[in-house]
Coordinates of C-alpha atoms in Angstrom, one line a residue:
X1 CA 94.4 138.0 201.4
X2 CA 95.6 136.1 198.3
X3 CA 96.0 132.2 198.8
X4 CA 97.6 129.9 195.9
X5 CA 98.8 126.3 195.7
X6 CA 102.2 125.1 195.9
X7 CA 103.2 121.6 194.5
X8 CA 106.5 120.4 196.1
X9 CA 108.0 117.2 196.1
X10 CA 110.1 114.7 197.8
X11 CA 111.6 112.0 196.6
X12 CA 109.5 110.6 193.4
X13 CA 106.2 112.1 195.3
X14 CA 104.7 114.9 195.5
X15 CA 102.5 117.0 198.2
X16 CA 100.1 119.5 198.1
X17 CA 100.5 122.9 200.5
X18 CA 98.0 125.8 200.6
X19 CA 99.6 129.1 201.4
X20 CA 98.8 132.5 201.8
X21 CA 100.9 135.4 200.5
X22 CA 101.8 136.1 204.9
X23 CA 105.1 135.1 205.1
X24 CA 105.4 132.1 207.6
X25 CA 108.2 130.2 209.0
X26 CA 109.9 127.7 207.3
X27 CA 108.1 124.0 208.5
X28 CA 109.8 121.7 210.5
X29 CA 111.4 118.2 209.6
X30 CA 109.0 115.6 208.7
X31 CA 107.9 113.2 211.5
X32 CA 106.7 110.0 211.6
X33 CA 103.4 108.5 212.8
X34 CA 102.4 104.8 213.0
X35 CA 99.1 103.9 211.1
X36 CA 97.7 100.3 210.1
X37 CA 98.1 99.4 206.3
X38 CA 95.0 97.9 205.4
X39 CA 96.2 96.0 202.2
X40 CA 99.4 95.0 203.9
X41 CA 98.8 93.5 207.3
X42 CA 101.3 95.8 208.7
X43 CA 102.3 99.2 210.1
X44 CA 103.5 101.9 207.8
X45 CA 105.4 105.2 207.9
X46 CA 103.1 108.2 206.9
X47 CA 104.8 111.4 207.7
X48 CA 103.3 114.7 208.8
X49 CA 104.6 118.4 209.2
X50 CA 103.0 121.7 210.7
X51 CA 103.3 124.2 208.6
X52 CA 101.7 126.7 210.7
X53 CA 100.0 128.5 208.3
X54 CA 97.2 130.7 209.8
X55 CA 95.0 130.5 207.0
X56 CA 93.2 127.2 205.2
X57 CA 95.1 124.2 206.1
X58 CA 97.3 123.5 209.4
X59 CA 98.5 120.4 208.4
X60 CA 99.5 118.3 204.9
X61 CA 100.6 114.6 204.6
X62 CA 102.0 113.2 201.5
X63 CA 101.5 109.5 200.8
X64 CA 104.3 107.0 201.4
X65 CA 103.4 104.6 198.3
X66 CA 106.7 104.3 197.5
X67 CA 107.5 102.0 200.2
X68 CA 104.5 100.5 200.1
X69 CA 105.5 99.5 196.4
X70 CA 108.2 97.7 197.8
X71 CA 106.3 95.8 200.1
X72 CA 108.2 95.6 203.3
X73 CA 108.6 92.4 204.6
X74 CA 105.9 91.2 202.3
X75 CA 105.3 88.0 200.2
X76 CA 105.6 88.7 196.0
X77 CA 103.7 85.8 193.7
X78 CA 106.1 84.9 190.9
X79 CA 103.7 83.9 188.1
X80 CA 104.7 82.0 184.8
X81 CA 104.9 85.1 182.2
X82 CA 104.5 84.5 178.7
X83 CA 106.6 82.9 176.9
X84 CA 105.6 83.0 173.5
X85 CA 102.6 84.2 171.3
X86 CA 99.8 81.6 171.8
X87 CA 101.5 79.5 174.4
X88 CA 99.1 78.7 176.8
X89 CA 101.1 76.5 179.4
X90 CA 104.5 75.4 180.3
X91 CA 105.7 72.4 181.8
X92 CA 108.3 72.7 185.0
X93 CA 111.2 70.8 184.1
X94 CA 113.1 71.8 187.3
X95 CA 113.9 74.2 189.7
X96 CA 117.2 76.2 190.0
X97 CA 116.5 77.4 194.0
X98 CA 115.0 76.2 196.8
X99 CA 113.3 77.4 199.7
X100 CA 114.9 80.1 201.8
X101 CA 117.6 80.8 199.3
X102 CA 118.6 84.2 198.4
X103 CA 117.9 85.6 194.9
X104 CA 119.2 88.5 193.0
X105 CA 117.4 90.3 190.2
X106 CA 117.4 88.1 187.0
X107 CA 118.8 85.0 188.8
X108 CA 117.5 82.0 186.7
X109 CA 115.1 80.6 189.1
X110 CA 113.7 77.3 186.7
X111 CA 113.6 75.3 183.6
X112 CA 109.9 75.4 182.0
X113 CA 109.5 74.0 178.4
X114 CA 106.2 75.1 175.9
X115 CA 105.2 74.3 172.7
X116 CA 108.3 75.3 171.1
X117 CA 110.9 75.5 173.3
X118 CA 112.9 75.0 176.8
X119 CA 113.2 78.3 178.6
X120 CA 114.4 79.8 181.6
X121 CA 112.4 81.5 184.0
X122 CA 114.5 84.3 185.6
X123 CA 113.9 86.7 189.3
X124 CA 112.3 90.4 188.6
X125 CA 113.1 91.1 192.3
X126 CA 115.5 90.3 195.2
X127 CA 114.6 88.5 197.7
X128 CA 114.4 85.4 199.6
X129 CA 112.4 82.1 198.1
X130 CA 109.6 82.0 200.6
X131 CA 107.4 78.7 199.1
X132 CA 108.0 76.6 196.0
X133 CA 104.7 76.1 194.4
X134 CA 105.1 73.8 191.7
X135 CA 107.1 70.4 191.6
X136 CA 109.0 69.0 188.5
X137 CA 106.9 67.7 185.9
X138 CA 103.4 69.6 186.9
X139 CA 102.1 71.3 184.0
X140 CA 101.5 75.3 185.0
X141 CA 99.6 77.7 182.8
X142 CA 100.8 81.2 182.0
X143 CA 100.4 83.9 185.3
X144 CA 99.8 80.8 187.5
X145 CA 102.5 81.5 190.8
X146 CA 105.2 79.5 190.3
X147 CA 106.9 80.8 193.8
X148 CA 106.4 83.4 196.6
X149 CA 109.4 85.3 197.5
X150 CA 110.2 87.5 200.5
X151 CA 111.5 90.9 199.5
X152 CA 114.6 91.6 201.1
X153 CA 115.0 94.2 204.2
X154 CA 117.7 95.6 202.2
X155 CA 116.3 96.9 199.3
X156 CA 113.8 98.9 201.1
X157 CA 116.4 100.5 203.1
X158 CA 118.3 101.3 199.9
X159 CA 115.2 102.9 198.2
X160 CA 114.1 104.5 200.8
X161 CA 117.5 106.4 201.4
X162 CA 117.9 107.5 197.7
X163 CA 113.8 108.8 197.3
X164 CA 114.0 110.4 200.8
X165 CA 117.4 111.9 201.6
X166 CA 116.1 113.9 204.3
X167 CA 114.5 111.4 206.4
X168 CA 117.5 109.4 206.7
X169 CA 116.4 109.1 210.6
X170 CA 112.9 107.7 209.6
X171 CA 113.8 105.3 207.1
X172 CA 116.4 103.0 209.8
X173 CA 113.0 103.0 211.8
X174 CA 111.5 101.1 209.7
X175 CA 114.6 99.0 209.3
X176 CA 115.0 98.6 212.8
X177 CA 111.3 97.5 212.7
X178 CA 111.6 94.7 210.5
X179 CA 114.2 93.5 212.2
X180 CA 112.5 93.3 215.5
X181 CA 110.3 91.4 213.4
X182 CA 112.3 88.7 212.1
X183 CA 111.5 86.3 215.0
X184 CA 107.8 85.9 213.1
X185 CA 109.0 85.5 209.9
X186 CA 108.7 82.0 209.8
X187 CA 105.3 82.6 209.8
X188 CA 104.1 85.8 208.3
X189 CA 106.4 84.4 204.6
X190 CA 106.0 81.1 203.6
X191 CA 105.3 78.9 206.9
X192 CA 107.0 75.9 206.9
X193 CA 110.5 74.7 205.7
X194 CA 110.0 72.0 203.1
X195 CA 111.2 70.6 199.4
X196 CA 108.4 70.2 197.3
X197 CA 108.7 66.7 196.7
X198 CA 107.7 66.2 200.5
X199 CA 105.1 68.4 200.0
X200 CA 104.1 66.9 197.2
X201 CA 103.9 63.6 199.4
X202 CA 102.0 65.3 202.5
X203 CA 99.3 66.5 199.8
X204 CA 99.0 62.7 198.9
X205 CA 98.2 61.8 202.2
X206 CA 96.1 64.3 203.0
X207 CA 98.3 65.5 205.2
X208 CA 98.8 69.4 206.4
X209 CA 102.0 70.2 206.2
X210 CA 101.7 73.2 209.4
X211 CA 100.7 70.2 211.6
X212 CA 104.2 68.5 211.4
X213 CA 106.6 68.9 213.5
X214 CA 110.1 68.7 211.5
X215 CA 113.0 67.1 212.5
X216 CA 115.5 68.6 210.0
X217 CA 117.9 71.5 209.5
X218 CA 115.7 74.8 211.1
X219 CA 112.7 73.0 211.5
X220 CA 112.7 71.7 207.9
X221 CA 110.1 68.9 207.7
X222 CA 111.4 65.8 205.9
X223 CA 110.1 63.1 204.6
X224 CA 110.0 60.5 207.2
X225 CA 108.5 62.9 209.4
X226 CA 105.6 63.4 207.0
X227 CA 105.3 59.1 206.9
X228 CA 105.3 59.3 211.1
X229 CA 102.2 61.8 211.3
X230 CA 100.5 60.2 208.7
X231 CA 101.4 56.7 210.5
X232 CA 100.2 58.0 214.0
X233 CA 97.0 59.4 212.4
X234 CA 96.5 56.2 210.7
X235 CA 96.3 58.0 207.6
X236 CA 98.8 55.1 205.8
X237 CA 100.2 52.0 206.7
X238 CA 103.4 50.5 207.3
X239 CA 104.2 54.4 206.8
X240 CA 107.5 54.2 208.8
X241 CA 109.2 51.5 206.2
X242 CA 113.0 52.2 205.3
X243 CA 113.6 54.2 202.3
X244 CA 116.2 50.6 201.3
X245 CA 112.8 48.9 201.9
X246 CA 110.6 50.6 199.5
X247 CA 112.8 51.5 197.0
X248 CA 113.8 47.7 196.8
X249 CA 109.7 47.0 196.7
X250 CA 109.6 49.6 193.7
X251 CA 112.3 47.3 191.9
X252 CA 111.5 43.8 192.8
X253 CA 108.0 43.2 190.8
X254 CA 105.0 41.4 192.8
X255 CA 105.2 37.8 191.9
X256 CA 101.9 36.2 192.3
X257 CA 101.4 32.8 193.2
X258 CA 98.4 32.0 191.0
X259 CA 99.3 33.9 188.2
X260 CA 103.0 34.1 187.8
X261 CA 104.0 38.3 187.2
X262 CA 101.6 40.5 188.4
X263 CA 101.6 42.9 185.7
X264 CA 100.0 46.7 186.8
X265 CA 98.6 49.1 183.9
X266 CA 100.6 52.6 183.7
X267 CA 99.4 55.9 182.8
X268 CA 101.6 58.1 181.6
X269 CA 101.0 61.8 181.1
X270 CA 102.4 63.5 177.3
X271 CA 104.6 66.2 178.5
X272 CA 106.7 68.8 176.3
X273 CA 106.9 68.0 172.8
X274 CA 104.9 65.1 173.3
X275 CA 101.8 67.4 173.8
X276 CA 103.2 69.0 170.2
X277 CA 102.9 66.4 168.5
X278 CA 99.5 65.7 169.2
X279 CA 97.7 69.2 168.5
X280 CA 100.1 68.9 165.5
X281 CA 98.7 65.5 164.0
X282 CA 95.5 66.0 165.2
X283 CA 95.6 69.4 162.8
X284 CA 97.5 67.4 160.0
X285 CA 94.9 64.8 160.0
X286 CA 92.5 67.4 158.7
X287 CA 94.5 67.6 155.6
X288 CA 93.8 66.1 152.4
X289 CA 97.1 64.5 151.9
X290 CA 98.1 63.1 148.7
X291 CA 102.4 61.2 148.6
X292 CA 104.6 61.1 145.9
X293 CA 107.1 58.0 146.3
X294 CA 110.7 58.3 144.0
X295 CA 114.4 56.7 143.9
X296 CA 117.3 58.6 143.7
X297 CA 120.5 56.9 142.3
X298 CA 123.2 58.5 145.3
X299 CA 126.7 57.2 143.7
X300 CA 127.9 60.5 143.0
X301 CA 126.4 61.8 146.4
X302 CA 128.4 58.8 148.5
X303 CA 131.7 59.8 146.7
X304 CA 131.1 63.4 147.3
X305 CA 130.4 63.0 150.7
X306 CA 133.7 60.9 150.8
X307 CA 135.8 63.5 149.4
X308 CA 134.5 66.4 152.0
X309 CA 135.3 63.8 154.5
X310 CA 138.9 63.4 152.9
X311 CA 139.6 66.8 152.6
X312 CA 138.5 68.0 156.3
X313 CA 140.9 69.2 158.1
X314 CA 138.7 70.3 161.1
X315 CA 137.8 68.0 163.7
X316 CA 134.5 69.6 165.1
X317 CA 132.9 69.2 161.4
X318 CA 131.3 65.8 160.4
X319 CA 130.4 65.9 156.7
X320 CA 127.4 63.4 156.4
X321 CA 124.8 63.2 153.4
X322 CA 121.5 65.5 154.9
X323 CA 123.7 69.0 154.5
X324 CA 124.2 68.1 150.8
X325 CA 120.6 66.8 150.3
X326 CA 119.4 70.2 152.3
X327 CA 121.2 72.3 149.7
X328 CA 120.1 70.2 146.7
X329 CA 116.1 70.9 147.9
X330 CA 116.6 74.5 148.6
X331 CA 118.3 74.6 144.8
X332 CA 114.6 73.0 143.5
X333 CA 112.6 75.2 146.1
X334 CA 113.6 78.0 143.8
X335 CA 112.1 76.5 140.5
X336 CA 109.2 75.3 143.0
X337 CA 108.0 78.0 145.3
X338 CA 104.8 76.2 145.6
X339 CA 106.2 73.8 148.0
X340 CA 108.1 76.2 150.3
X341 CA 104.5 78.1 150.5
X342 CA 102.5 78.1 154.0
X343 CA 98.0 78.1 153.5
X344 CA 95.7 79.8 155.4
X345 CA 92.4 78.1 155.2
X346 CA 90.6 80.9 157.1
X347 CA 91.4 83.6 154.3
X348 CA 92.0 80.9 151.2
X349 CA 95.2 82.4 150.4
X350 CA 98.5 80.8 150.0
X351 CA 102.1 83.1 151.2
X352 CA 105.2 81.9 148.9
X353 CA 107.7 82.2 151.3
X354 CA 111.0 84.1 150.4
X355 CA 113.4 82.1 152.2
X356 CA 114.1 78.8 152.4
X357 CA 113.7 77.8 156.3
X358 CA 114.4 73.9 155.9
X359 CA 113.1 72.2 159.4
X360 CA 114.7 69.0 160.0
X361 CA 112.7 66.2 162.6
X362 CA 114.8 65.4 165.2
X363 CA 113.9 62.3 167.5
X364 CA 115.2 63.0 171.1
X365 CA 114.3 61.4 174.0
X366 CA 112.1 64.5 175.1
X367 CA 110.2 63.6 171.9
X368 CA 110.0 64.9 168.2
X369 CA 111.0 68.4 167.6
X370 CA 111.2 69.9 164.5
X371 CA 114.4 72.5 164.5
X372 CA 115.1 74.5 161.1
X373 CA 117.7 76.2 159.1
X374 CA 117.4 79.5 158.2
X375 CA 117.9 81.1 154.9
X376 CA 119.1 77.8 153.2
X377 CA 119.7 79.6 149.9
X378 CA 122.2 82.2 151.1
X379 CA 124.2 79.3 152.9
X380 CA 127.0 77.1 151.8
X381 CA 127.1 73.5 152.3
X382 CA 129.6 73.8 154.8
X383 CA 127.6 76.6 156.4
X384 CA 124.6 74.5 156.6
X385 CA 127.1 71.6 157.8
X386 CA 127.6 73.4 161.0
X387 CA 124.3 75.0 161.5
X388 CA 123.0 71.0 161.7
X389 CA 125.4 70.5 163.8
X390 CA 124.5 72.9 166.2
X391 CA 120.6 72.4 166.2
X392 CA 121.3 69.0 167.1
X393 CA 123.6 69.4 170.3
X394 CA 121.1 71.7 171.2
X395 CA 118.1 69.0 170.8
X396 CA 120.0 66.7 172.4
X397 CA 120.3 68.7 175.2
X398 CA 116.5 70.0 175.3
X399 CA 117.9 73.8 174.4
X400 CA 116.6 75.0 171.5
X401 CA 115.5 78.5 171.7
X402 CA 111.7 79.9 170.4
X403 CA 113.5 81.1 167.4
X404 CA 115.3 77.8 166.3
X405 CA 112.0 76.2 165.9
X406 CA 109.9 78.4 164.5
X407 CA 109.2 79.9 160.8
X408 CA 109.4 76.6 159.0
X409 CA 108.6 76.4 155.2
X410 CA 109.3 73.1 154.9
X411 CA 110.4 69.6 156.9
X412 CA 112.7 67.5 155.8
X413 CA 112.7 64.1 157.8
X414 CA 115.6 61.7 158.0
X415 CA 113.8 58.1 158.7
X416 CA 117.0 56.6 157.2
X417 CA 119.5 57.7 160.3
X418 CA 117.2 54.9 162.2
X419 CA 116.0 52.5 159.9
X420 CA 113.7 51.9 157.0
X421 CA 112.9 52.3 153.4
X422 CA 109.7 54.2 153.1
X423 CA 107.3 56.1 155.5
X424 CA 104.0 58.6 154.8
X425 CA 104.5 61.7 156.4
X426 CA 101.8 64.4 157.7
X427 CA 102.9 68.1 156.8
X428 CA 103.6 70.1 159.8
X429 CA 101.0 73.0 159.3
X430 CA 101.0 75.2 158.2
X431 CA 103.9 74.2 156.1
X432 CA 101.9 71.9 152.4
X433 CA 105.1 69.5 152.2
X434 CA 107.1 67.2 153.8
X435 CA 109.8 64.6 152.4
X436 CA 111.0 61.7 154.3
X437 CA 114.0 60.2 152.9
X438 CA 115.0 56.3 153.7
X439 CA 118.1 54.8 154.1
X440 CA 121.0 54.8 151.7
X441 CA 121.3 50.8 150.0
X442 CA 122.6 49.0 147.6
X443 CA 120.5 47.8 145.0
X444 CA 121.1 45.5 141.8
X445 CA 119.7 47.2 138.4
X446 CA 120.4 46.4 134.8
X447 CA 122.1 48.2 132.2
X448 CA 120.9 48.7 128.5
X449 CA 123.0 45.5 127.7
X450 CA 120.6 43.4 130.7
X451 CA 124.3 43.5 133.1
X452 CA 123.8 43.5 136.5
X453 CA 125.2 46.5 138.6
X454 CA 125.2 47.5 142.0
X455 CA 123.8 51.2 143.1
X456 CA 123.6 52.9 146.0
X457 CA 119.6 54.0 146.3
X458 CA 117.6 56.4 148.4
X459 CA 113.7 56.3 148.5
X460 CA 112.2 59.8 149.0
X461 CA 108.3 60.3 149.9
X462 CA 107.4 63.8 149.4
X463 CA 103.9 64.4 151.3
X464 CA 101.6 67.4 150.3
X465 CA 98.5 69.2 150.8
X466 CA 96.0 68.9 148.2
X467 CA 94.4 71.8 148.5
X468 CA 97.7 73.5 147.5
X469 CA 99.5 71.0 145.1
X470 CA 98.3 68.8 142.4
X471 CA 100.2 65.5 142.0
X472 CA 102.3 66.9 138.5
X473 CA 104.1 70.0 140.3
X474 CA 105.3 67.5 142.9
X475 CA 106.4 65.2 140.6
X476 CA 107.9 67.9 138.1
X477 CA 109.6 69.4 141.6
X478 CA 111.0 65.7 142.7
X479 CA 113.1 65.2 138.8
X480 CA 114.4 68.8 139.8
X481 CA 115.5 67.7 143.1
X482 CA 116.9 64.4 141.8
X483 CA 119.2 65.7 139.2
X484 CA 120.8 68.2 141.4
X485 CA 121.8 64.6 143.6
X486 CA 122.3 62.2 141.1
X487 CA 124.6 65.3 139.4
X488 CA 126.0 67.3 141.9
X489 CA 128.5 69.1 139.3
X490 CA 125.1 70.7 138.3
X491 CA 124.2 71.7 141.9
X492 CA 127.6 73.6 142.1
X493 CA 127.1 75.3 138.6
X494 CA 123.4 76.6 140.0
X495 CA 124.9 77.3 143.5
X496 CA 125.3 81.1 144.0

């Protein structure tokens, strides 16, 4: 008697048969049998066959892994995936779903913002949103759960009919099972209906959430029915106060008889680029900075600007003075490479960087971010007009992507849009300069002759890292940088 193995598959799995060389009849359909998942909590298909085969083995199962991938009826943790190199947390701006709504693969599901940018957080599965985790403004680290999420029914089915054609009968089973138990899944996928903010407020009080009994839509627990079981428990006070009531409470201050306003202290936690800014000037106040303080003469540079403005004849392009003072820089950058250079202390090497990424500070009400321009030497002026336009809508609107704010060689910050003369900027590491520019005034001087004259002045203050640049190749790179704005004919010979 000669026996050998015989791999066969079904679906994506495969099963192992011993045979002999007797010839045997052909085995029946699968069939099912009921056994108890261990990992999953619930019963699963495994499926037998006799192959009444006299010799070795009378029986062979093949494992069913592939719909215990899919995890019927089952809860999936949605974690926070990375979203950059080195980003360590996000904060949740705000959610796009809410509980018990149905999601299809890469449905955005929320708004998180790192380090560098605002991002959206999308769906790798379909499903149903079981529990929302995370309210708006906590601050969650990467492959922390920002959701749990019911798989649907559907898919299971689906997969199940394409990987296993020929057990069609088997596969509406387990369908027909999970629908028998969609009574408990209030229960065995989430627990109760809530919003986080109420949640949020039951965790305040102490309160657990299973214990109330909710009074909205499908059993949804709101909040006043979190503020009547914490007011029967007396957990809180006066719990059962009209939302009118305490909102007008939160705007009326406390007036205090003795003391006139009762004024409270207010912590405030540093969210988005907030947080930036600190572990960036907490690194730039490592540097040995040194500044370098000149005035340009920008006569010729307020009638050029003029003219563009003249000349327009589109409507969604603002000619202002930064695109034509971005330009100029980049024009001295390439006499200068020195100060479009990034250092790295660790190795004691400085990287002259080949383009001319010119980051521009942007003060938005999420903070200071630090968008730049890419390539400045290969763009026009009007080019570089529209890219700034751009960058700023998208600021404005807390959009930037990872890309449009990273891979700065130098900053270039506009003080003078909001007021002031002169300011000492910190280089945005690992960038070694930064240049602040004030506001465009008039100023009297005197010609050779002692007449009085009025020009229209700019004060620059280029900051730098001494351990890259001594005080004479800033000052050599700032005359460069002036004569391509005091004579702009000269910028356009030089321009390429």
């Amino acid at each position: 008697m000669i026996c050998r193995r015989i791999w066969r598959s079904y679906g994506r799995r495969w099963w192992l048969c011993s045979a002999s060389s007797h010839t045997s009849p052909p085995p029946p359909p699968p069939r099912a049998c009921q056994q108890k998942s261990p990992l999953l909590g619930f019963s699963s298909q495994v499926f037998t066959t006799d192959l009444n085969i006299p010799y070795d083995m009378r029986r062979c199962c093949f494992s069913t892994q592939a719909v215990i991938d899919l995890q019927v009826g089952g809860i999936v943790d949605v974690p926070l995936a990375q979203t950059g190199e080195g980003i360590a947390e996000c904060e949740l701006l705000k959610w796009y779903v809410q509980e018990g709504d149905e999601i299809e693969e890469f449905q955005p599901l929320c708004e998180v913002q790192s380090d560098k940018a605002t991002i959206e957080i999308t769906s790798r599965y379909k499903g149903r949103v079981s529990q929302i985790v995370h309210v708006p403004g906590d601050i969650v680290r990467v492959g922390e759960t920002l959701l749990k999420m019911a798989v649907g029914e559907l898919l299971v089915a689906a997969q199940t009919s394409e990987n296993f054609e020929n057990m069609k009968s088997v596969s509406s089973e387990i369908c027909n099972s999970n629908s028998e138990s969609s009574v408990l899944k209030k229960a065995s996928i989430g627990g109760v209906l809530s919003t986080p903010a109420v949640r949020n407020l039951a965790k305040q009080y102490g309160v657990d959430i299973s214990d109330v009994n909710g009074s909205g839509k499908d059993g949804r627990v709101i909040r006043e029915d979190v503020l009547k079981y914490a007011a029967n428990k007396g957990i809180a006070q006066e719990a059962l106060a009209s939302s009118s009531d305490s909102s007008e409470e939160k705007e009326c201050p406390h007036v205090s008889a003795e003391h006139g306003w009762d004024c409270e202290d207010k912590t405030v936690m540093l969210r988005g680029f907030q947080r930036v800014m600190v572990k960036s000037m907490t690194l730039a106040a490592k540097i040995p900075h040194f500044h370098y303080v000149e005035e340009i003469n920008c006569d010729a540079l307020v009638e050029l600007k003029a003219s563009f403005q003249n000349e327009n004849s589109d409507p969604n392009v603002k000619h202002t003075f930064l695109p034509v003072l971005i330009k100029s820089l980049s024009m001295a950058l390439s006499k200068y490479p020195f100060l479009n250079s990034c250092f790295n202390e660790e190795l004691q090497t400085v990287t002259l960087k080949g383009s001319h990424n010119i980051g521009i500070a942007m003060a938005t009400q999420h903070g200071l971010v630090v968008p730049n321009i890419k390539k400045v030497q290969s763009l026009s002026i009007l080019e570089i007009t529209k890219e700034l336009s751009r960058l700023q809508q998208l600021a404005l609107a807390n959009k930037l992507s990872p890309d449009d704010v990273s891979s700065g060689t130098i900053t270039l910050s506009n003080i003078g849009a909001i007021g002031g003369k002169f300011g000492s900027p910190l280089v945005n590491t690992p960038e070694v300069a930064i240049i602040a520019i004030g506001r465009i005034q008039k100023s009297p001087q005197f010609d050779d002759d002692g007449n009085v004259y009025p020009v229209s002045v700019m004060s620059v203050n280029v900051g730098a890292d001494h351990r890259v640049l001594d005080g004479a190749t800033v000052a050599r790179f700032c005359n460069e940088w002036k004569l391509f704005i005091e004579k702009p004919e000269l910028l356009m010979l030089h321009m390429r």
